[in-house]
Coordinates of C-alpha atoms in Angstrom, one line a residue:
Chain A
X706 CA -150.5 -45.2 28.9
X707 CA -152.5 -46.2 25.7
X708 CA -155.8 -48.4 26.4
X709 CA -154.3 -50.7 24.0
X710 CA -150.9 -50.4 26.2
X711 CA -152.9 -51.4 29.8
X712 CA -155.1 -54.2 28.2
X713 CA -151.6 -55.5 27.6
X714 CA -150.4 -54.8 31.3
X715 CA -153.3 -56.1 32.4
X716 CA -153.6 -59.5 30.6
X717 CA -149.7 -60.1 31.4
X718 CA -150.3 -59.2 35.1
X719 CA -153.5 -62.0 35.2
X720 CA -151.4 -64.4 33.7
X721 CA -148.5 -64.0 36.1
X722 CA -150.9 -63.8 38.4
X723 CA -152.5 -66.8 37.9
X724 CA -149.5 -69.1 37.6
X725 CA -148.2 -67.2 40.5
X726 CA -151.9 -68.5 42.2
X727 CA -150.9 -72.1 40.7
X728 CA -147.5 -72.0 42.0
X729 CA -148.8 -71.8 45.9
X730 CA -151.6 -74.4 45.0
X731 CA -148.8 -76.8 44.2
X732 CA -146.2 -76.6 46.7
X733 CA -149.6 -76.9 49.3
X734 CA -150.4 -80.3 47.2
X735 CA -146.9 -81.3 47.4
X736 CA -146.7 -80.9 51.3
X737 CA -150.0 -82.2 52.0
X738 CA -150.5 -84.8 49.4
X739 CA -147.1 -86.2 48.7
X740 CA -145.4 -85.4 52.2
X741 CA -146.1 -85.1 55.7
X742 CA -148.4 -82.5 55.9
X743 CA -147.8 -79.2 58.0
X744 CA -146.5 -78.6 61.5
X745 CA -143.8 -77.2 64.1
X746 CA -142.5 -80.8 65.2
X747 CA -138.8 -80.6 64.5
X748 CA -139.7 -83.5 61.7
X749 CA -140.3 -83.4 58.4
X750 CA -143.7 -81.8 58.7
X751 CA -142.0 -78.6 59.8
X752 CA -139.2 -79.1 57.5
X753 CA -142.6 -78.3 55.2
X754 CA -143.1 -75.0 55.7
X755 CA -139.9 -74.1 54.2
X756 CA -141.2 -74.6 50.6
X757 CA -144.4 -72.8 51.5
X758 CA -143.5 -70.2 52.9
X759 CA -140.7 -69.6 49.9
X760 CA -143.0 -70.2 47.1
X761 CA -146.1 -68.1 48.7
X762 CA -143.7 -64.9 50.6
X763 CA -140.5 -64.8 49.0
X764 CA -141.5 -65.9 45.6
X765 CA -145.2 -64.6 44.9
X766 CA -145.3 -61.7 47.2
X767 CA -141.8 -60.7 46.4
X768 CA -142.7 -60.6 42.4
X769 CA -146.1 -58.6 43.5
X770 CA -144.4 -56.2 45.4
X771 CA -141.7 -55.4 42.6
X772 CA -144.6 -54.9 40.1
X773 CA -147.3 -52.8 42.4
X774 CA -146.2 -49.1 41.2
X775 CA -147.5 -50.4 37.7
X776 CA -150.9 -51.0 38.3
X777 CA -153.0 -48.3 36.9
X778 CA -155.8 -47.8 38.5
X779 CA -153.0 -47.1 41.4
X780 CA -151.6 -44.2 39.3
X781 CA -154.4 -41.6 41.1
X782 CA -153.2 -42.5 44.3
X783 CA -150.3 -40.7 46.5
X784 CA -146.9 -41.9 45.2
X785 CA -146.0 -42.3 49.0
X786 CA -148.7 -44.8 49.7
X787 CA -147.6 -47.1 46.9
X788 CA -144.1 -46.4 48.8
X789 CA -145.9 -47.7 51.9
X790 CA -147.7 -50.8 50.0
X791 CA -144.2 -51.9 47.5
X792 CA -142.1 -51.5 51.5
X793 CA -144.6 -53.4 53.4
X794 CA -145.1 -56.2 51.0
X795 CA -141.4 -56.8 50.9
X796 CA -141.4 -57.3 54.6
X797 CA -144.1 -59.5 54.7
X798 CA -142.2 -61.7 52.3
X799 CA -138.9 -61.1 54.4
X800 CA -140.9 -62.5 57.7
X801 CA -142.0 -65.2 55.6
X802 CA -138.8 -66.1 54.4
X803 CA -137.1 -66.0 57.9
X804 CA -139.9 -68.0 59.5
X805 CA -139.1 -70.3 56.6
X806 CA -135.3 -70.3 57.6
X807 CA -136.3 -71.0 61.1
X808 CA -138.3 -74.0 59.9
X809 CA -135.4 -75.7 57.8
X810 CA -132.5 -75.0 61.1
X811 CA -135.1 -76.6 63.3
X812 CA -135.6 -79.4 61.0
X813 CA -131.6 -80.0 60.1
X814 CA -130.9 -79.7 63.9
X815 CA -133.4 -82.0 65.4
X816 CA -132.3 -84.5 62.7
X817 CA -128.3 -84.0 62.8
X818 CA -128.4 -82.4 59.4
X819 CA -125.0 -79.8 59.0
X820 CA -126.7 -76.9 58.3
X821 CA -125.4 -74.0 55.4
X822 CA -123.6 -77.0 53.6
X823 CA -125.1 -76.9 49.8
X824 CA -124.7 -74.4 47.1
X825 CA -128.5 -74.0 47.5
X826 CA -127.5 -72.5 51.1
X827 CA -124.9 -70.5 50.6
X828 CA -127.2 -68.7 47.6
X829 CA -129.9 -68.8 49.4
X830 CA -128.6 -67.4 52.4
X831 CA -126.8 -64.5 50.9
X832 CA -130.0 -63.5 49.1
X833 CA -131.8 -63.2 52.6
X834 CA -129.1 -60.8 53.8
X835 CA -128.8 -58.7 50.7
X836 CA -132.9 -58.9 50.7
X837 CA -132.7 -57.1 54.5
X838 CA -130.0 -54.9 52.9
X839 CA -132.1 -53.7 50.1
X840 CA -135.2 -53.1 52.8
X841 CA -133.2 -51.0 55.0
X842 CA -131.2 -48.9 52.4
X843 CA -134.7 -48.5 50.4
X844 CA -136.4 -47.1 53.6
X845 CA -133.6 -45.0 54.2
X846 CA -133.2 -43.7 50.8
X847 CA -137.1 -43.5 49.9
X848 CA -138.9 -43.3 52.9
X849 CA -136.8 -41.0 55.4
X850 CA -137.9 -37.6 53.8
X851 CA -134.7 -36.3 54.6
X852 CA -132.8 -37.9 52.4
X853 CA -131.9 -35.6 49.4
X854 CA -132.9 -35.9 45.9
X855 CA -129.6 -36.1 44.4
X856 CA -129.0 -39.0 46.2
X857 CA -132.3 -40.8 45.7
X858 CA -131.5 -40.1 41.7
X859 CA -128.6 -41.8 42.0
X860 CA -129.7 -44.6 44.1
X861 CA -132.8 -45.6 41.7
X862 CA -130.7 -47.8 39.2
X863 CA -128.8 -49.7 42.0
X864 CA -132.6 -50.2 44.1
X865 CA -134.2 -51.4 40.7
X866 CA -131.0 -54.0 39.5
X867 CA -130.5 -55.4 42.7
X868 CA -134.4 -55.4 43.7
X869 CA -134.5 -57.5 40.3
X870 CA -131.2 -59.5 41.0
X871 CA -132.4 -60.3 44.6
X872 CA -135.8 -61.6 42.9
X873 CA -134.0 -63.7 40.0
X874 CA -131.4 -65.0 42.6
X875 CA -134.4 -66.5 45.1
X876 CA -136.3 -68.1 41.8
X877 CA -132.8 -70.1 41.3
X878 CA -131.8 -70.8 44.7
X879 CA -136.0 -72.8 44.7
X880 CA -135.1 -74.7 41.8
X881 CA -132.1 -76.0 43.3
X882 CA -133.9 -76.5 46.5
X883 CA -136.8 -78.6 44.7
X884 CA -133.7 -81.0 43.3
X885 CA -132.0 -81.5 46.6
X886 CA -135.2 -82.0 48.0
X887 CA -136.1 -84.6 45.9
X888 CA -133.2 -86.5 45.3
X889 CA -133.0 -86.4 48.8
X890 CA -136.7 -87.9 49.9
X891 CA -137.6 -89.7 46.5
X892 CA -135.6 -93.6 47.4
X893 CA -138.2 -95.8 46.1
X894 CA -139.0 -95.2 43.3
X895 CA -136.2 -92.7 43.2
X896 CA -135.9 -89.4 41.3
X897 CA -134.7 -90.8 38.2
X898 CA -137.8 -93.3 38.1
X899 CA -139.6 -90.1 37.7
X900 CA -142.8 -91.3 40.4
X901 CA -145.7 -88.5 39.8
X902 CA -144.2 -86.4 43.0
X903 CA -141.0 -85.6 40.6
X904 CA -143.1 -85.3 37.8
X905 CA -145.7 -83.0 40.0
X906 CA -143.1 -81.0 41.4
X907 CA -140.4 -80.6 38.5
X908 CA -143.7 -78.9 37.3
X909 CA -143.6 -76.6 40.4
X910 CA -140.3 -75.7 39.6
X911 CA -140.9 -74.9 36.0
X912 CA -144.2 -72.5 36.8
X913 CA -142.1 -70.4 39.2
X914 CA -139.6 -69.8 36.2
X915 CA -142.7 -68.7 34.0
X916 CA -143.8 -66.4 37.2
X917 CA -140.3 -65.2 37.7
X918 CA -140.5 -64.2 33.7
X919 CA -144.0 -62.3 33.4
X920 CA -142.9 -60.4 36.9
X921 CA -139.3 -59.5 34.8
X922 CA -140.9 -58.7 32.0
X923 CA -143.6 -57.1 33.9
X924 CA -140.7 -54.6 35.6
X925 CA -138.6 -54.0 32.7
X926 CA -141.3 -52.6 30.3
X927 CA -140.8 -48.6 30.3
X928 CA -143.6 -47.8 28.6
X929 CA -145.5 -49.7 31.5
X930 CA -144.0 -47.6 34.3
X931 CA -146.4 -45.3 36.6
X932 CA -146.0 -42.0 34.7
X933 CA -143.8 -39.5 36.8
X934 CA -141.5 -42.9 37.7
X935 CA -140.8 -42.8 33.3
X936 CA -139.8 -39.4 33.4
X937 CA -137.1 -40.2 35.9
X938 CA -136.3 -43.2 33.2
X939 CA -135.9 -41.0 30.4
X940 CA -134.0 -38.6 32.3
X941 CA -131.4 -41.1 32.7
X942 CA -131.2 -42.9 29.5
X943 CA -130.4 -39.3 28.3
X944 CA -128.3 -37.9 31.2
X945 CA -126.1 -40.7 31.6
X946 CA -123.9 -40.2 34.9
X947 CA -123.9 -36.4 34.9
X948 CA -127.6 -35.8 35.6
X949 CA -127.4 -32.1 37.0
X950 CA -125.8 -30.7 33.6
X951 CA -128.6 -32.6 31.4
X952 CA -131.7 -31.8 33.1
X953 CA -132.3 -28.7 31.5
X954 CA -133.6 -30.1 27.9
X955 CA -135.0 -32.9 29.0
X956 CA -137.3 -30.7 31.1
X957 CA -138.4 -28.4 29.2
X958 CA -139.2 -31.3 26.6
X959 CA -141.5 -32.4 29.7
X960 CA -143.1 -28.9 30.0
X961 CA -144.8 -28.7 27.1
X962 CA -148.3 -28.9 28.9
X963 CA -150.3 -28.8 31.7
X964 CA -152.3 -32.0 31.4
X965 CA -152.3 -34.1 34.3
X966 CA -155.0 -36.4 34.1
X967 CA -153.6 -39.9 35.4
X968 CA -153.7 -41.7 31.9
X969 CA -152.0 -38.9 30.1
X970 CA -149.2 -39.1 27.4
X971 CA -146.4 -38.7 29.5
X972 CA -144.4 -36.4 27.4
X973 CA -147.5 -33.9 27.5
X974 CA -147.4 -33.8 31.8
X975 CA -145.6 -31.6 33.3
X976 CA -143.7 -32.5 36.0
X977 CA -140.7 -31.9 38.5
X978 CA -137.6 -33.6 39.3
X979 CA -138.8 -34.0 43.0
X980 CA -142.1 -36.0 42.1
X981 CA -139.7 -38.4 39.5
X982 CA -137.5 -39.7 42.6
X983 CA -139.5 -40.0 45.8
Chain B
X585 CA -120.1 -41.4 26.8
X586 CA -117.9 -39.6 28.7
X587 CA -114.8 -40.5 29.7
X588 CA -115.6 -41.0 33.7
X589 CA -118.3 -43.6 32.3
X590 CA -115.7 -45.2 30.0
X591 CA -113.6 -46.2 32.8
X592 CA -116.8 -47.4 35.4
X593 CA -117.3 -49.7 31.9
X594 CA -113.9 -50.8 31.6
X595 CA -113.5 -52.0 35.4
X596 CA -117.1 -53.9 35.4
X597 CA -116.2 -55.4 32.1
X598 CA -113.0 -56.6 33.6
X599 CA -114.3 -57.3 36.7
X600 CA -117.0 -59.5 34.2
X601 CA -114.1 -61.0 32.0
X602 CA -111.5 -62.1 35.2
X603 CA -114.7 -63.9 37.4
X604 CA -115.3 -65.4 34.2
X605 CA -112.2 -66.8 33.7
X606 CA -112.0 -67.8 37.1
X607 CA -114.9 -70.1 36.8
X608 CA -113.7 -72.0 33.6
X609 CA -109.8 -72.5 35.9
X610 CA -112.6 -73.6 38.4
X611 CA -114.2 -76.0 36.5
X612 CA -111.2 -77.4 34.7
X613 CA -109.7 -78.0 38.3
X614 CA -113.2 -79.9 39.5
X615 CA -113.0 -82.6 36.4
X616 CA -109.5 -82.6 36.2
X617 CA -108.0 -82.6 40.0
X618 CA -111.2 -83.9 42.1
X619 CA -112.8 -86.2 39.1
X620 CA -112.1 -88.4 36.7
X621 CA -110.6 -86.0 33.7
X622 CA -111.9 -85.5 30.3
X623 CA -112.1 -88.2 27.6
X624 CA -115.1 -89.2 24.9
X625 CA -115.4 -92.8 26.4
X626 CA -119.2 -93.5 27.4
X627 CA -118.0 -92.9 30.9
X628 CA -117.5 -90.6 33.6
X629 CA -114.5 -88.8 32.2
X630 CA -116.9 -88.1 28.9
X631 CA -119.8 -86.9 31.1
X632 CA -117.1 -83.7 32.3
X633 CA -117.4 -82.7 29.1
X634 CA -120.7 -81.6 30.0
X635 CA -120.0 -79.0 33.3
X636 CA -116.6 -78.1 31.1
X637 CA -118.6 -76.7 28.0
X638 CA -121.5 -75.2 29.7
X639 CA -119.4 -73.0 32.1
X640 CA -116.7 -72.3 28.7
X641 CA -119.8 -71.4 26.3
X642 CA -123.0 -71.6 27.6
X643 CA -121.9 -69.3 30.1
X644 CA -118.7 -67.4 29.6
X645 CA -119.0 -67.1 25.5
X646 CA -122.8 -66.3 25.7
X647 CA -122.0 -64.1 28.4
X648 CA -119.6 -62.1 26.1
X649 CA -121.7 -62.2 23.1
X650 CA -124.1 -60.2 25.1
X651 CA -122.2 -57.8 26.1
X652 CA -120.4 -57.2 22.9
X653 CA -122.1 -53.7 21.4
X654 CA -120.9 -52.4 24.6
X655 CA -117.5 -51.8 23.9
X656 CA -116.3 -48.6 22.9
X657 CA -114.0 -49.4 21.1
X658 CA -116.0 -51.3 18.5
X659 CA -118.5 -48.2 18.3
X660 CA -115.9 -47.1 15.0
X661 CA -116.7 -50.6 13.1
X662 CA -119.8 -51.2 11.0
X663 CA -122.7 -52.2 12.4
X664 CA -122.7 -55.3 10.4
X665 CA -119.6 -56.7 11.7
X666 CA -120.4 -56.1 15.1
X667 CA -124.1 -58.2 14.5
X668 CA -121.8 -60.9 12.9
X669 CA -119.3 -60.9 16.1
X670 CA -122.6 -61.3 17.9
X671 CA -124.0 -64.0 16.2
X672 CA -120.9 -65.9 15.7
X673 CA -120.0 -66.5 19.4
X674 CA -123.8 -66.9 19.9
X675 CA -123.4 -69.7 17.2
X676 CA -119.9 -71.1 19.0
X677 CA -122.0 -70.9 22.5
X678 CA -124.8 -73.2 21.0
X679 CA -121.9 -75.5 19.4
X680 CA -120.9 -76.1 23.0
X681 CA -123.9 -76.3 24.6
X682 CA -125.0 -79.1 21.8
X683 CA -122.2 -80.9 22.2
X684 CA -122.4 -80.9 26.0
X685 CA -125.9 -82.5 25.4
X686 CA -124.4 -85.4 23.1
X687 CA -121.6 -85.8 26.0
X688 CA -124.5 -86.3 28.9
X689 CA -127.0 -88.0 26.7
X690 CA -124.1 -90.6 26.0
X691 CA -123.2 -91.0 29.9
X692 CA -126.2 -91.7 30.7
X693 CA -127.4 -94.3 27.6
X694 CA -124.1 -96.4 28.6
X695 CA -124.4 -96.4 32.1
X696 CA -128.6 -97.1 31.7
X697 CA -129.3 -93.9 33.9
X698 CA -132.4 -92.4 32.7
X699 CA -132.4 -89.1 30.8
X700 CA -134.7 -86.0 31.3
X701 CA -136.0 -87.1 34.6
X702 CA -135.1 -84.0 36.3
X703 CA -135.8 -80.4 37.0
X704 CA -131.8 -79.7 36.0
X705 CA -133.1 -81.3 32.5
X706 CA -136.2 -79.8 31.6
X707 CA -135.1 -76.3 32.1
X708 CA -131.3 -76.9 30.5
X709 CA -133.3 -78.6 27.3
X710 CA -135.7 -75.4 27.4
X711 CA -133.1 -73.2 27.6
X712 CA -131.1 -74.9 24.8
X713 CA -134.3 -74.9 22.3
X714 CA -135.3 -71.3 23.5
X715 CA -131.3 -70.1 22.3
X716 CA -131.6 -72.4 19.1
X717 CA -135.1 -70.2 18.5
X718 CA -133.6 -66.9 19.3
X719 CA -130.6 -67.4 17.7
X720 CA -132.6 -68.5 14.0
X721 CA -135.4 -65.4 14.8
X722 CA -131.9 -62.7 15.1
X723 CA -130.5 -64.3 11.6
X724 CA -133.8 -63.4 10.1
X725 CA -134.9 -60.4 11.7
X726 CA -131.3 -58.1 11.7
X727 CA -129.2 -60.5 9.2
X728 CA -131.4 -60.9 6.6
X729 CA -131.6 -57.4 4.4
X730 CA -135.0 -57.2 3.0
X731 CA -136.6 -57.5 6.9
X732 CA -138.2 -54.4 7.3
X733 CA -137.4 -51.7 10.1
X734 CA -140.4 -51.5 11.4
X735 CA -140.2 -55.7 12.2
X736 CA -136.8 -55.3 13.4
X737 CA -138.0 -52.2 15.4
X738 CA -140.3 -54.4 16.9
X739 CA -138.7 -56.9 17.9
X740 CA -136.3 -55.6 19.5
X741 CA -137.5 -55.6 22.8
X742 CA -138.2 -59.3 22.5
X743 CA -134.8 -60.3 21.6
X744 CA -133.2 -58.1 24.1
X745 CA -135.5 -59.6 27.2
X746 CA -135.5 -63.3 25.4
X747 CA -131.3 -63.5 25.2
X748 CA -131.4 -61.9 29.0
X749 CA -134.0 -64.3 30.1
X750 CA -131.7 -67.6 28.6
X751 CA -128.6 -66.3 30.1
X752 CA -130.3 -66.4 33.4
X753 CA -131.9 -69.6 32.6
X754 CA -128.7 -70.9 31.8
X755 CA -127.0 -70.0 35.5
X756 CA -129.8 -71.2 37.1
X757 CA -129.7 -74.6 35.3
X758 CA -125.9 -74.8 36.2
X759 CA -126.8 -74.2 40.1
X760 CA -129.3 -76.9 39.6
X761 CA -126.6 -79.1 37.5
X762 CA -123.9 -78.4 40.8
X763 CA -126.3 -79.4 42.8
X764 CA -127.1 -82.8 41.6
X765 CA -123.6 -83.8 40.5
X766 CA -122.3 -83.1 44.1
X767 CA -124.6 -85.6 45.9
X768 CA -124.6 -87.8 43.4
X769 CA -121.0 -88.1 43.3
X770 CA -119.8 -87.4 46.7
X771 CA -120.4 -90.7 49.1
X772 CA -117.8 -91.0 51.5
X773 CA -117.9 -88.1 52.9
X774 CA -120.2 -86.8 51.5
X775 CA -121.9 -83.7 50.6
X776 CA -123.2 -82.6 53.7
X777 CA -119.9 -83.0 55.6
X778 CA -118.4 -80.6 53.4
X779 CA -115.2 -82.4 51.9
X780 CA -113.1 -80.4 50.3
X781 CA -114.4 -80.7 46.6
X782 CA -118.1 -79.9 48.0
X783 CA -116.6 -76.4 49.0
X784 CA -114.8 -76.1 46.0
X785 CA -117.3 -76.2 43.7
X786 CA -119.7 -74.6 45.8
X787 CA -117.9 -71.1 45.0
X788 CA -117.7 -72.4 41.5
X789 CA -121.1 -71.7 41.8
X790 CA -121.2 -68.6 43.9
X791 CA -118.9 -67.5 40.8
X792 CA -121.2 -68.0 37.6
X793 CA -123.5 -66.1 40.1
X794 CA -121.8 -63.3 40.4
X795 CA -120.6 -63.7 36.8
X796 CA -124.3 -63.4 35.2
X797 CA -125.0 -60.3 37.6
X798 CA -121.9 -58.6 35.8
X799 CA -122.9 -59.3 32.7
X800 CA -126.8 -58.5 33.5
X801 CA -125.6 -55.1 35.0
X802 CA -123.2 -54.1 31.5
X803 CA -126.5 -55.4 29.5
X804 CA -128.9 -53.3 31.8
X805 CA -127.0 -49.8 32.0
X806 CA -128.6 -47.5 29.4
X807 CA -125.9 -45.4 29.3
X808 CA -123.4 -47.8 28.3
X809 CA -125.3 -48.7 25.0
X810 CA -123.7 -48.0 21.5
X811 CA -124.3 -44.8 20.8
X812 CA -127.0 -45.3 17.7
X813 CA -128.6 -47.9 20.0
X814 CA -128.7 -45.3 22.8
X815 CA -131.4 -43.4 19.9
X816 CA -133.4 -46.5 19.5
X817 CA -133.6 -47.0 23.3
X818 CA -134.9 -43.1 24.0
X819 CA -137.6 -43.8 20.9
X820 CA -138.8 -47.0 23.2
X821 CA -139.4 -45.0 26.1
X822 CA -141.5 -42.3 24.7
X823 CA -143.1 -43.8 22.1
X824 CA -144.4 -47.3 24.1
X825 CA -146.0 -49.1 21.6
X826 CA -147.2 -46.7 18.8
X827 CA -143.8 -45.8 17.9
X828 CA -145.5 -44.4 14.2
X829 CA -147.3 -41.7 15.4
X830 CA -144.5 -41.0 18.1
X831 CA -141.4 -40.3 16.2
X832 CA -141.6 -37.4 15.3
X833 CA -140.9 -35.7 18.6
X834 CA -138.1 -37.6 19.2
X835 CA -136.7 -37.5 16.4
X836 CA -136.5 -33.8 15.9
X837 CA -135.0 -33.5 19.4
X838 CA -132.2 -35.9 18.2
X839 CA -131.8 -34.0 14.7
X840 CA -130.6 -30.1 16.7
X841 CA -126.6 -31.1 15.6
X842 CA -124.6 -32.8 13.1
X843 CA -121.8 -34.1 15.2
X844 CA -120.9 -37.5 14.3
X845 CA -117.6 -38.7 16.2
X846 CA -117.9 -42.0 17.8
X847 CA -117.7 -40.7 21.3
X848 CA -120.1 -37.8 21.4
X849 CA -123.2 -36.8 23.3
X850 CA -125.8 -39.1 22.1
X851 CA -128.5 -36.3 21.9
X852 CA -126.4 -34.1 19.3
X853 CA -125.7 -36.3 17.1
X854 CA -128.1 -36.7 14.0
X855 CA -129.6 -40.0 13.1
X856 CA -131.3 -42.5 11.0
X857 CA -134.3 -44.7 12.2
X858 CA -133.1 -47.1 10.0
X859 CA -129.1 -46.2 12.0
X860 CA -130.6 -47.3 15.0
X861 CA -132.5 -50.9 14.3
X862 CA -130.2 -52.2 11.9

């Protein structure tokens, strides 16, 4: 990657970041300032941690854990331990987000609430389980060493859409959380009065679209990618379905030299296929 | 592509085309069946409007227009026509969004509901200005002749990730919309006792979901790109940001044949910079 390329990264990265940093300031203020605080009561206190634990696991350590292979200064270290660091970060943020589940079935329960009755539920739900889905197939795939290559090749564009679908799907299911929520609690003034809580938190909601954004963009940049992880990326944009027949030219385009310092022009590394899919 | 691909295309496309369908029967049946039906009065049957023409342009015609360069059947027509196909259901998309503004915006005035107080609100209203934006920035940049390639080379990522990123904005804001319109409107019983209508449009929802994922996955898949697109795509992913200095590489590796039928290996065939950002 070109200096001029990672001053880039890295000024995109701050910024998402930062409003990611923002995002968990504000649903604390929310909680602690405009609601009932924090606390496992059955009330609305616990029905509190919900948000938080959302906006700071599922949300914020979710979007950091999709973008972690990109970091440079990372790009000297094994390609297994940033395996280790992207799978462990997304279990934290699955913990986090079943805690958070467990908090919201307490809540509904203690107060005769039907539970799994709102669109926000039924998305939310099914992102959880396809989230656990996409943790266990990942480890299987990337982590058992096992598992052959061919199969990790052909497994990459499915981890990548999903891991990004998953990611979108949680942003949307918050935003329709934060309206039920307050529609729901807002009577006097209500939501339509817009008191400073539905002005403070419609904000919340429009942050973690803007974090949501940078973490996409973030993730969808090639020319950003850890540099044996683009290789795999060309070979595909070139090989289509049929990789085995089309690896030939696109390797020896790769093989041209023997530089392998970590900021190197990818083109000029040389590489194999087996270091492009673990 | 080959023919294998052709047919994976064809079934997500359809797959894309019937769900999509699906939700504007879905949508009809909620306004029509469980509400009050469609008219231009000031009153509840003019506010359906609004759901109606989000899920039939917003959603379903911007959907298409995304997806559009993908067929391969169209890869044998111009270019030009294919950018005017593009722009034009863009263009029809807005129409409807607009005028399912005017329809909510005139709801609310007469029955002295506030406007823009929600979450639902500020993103929709984003999203509508951000499509308005992209759609004026696409005229100039790859409608207009004298822009030059290099701008319309550059922008290209930006336009790609900008029309993605209002799609997804778009779904979300209809979640959100679902959301609000079902408690507001269901009283006796109401949402959380799950009448009938509440379940209905619930998998409305669960279907622009899945919906958007289609058409994210067709937009996403490299290998399903027109063919001279295909060329500007490999260029992106060596050449990062300095595509000047880096063209040359790439360019002679695309130069080796001079096959040019509309289905053929994207690596023999030759081509034009200017083929592939126009």
């Amino acid at each position: 990657m070109a200096m001029e390329n990672v001053k880039q990264f890295v000024f995109v990265l701050s910024a998402a970041a930062a409003v990611g940093f923002v995002c968990i300031v504000f649903v604390l203020r929310w909680v602690l300032y405009f609601r009932e605080g924090l606390a496992w009561d059955g009330g609305a206190a616990e029905f509190n941690w919900h948000p938080v634990l959302i906006v700071t696991g599922f949300i914020f350590l979710q979007g950091i854990a999709i973008v972690v292979y990109r970091l440079p200064w990372t790009w000297s270290c094994s390609k297994l331990m940033m395996k280790l660091i992207h799978a462990g970060l997304n279990l934290l943020a699955f913990v986090f987000a079943v805690i958070s589940l467990v908090a919201v079935f307490d809540f509904h329960n203690a107060a005769k609430i039907p539970n799994m009755y709102s669109l926000h539920s039924w998305v939310g739900l099914s992102a959880v389980i396809l989230y656990a889905l996409q943790i266990l197939l990942g480890i299987g795939v990337y982590l058992i060493p096992i598992t052959p290559v061919s199969i990790r090749a052909a497994f990459m564009p499915i981890h990548v859409y999903s891991g990004l679908f998953i990611f979108t799907s949680v942003v949307a299911t918050a935003l329709m959380g934060i309206t039920e929520k307050l529609i729901f609690s807002l009577k006097d003034p209500a939501y339509k009065n817009s008191p400073p809580e539905a002005t403070f938190v419609n904000v919340l909601g429009i942050l973690i679209v803007i974090f949501g954004a940078l973490i996409l963009w973030i993730a969808t940049r090639t020319s950003w990618k850890r540099p044996s992880d683009q290789v795999l990326h060309t070979l595909h944009t070139n090989g289509g379905g049929e990789a085995n027949s089309k690896v030939g030219p696109t390797m020896s385009q790769l093989s041209g030299g023997g530089d392998t310092e970590a900021f190197g022009d990818v083109r000029r590394r040389s590489s194999k296929l087996d270091d492009q899919v673990d």
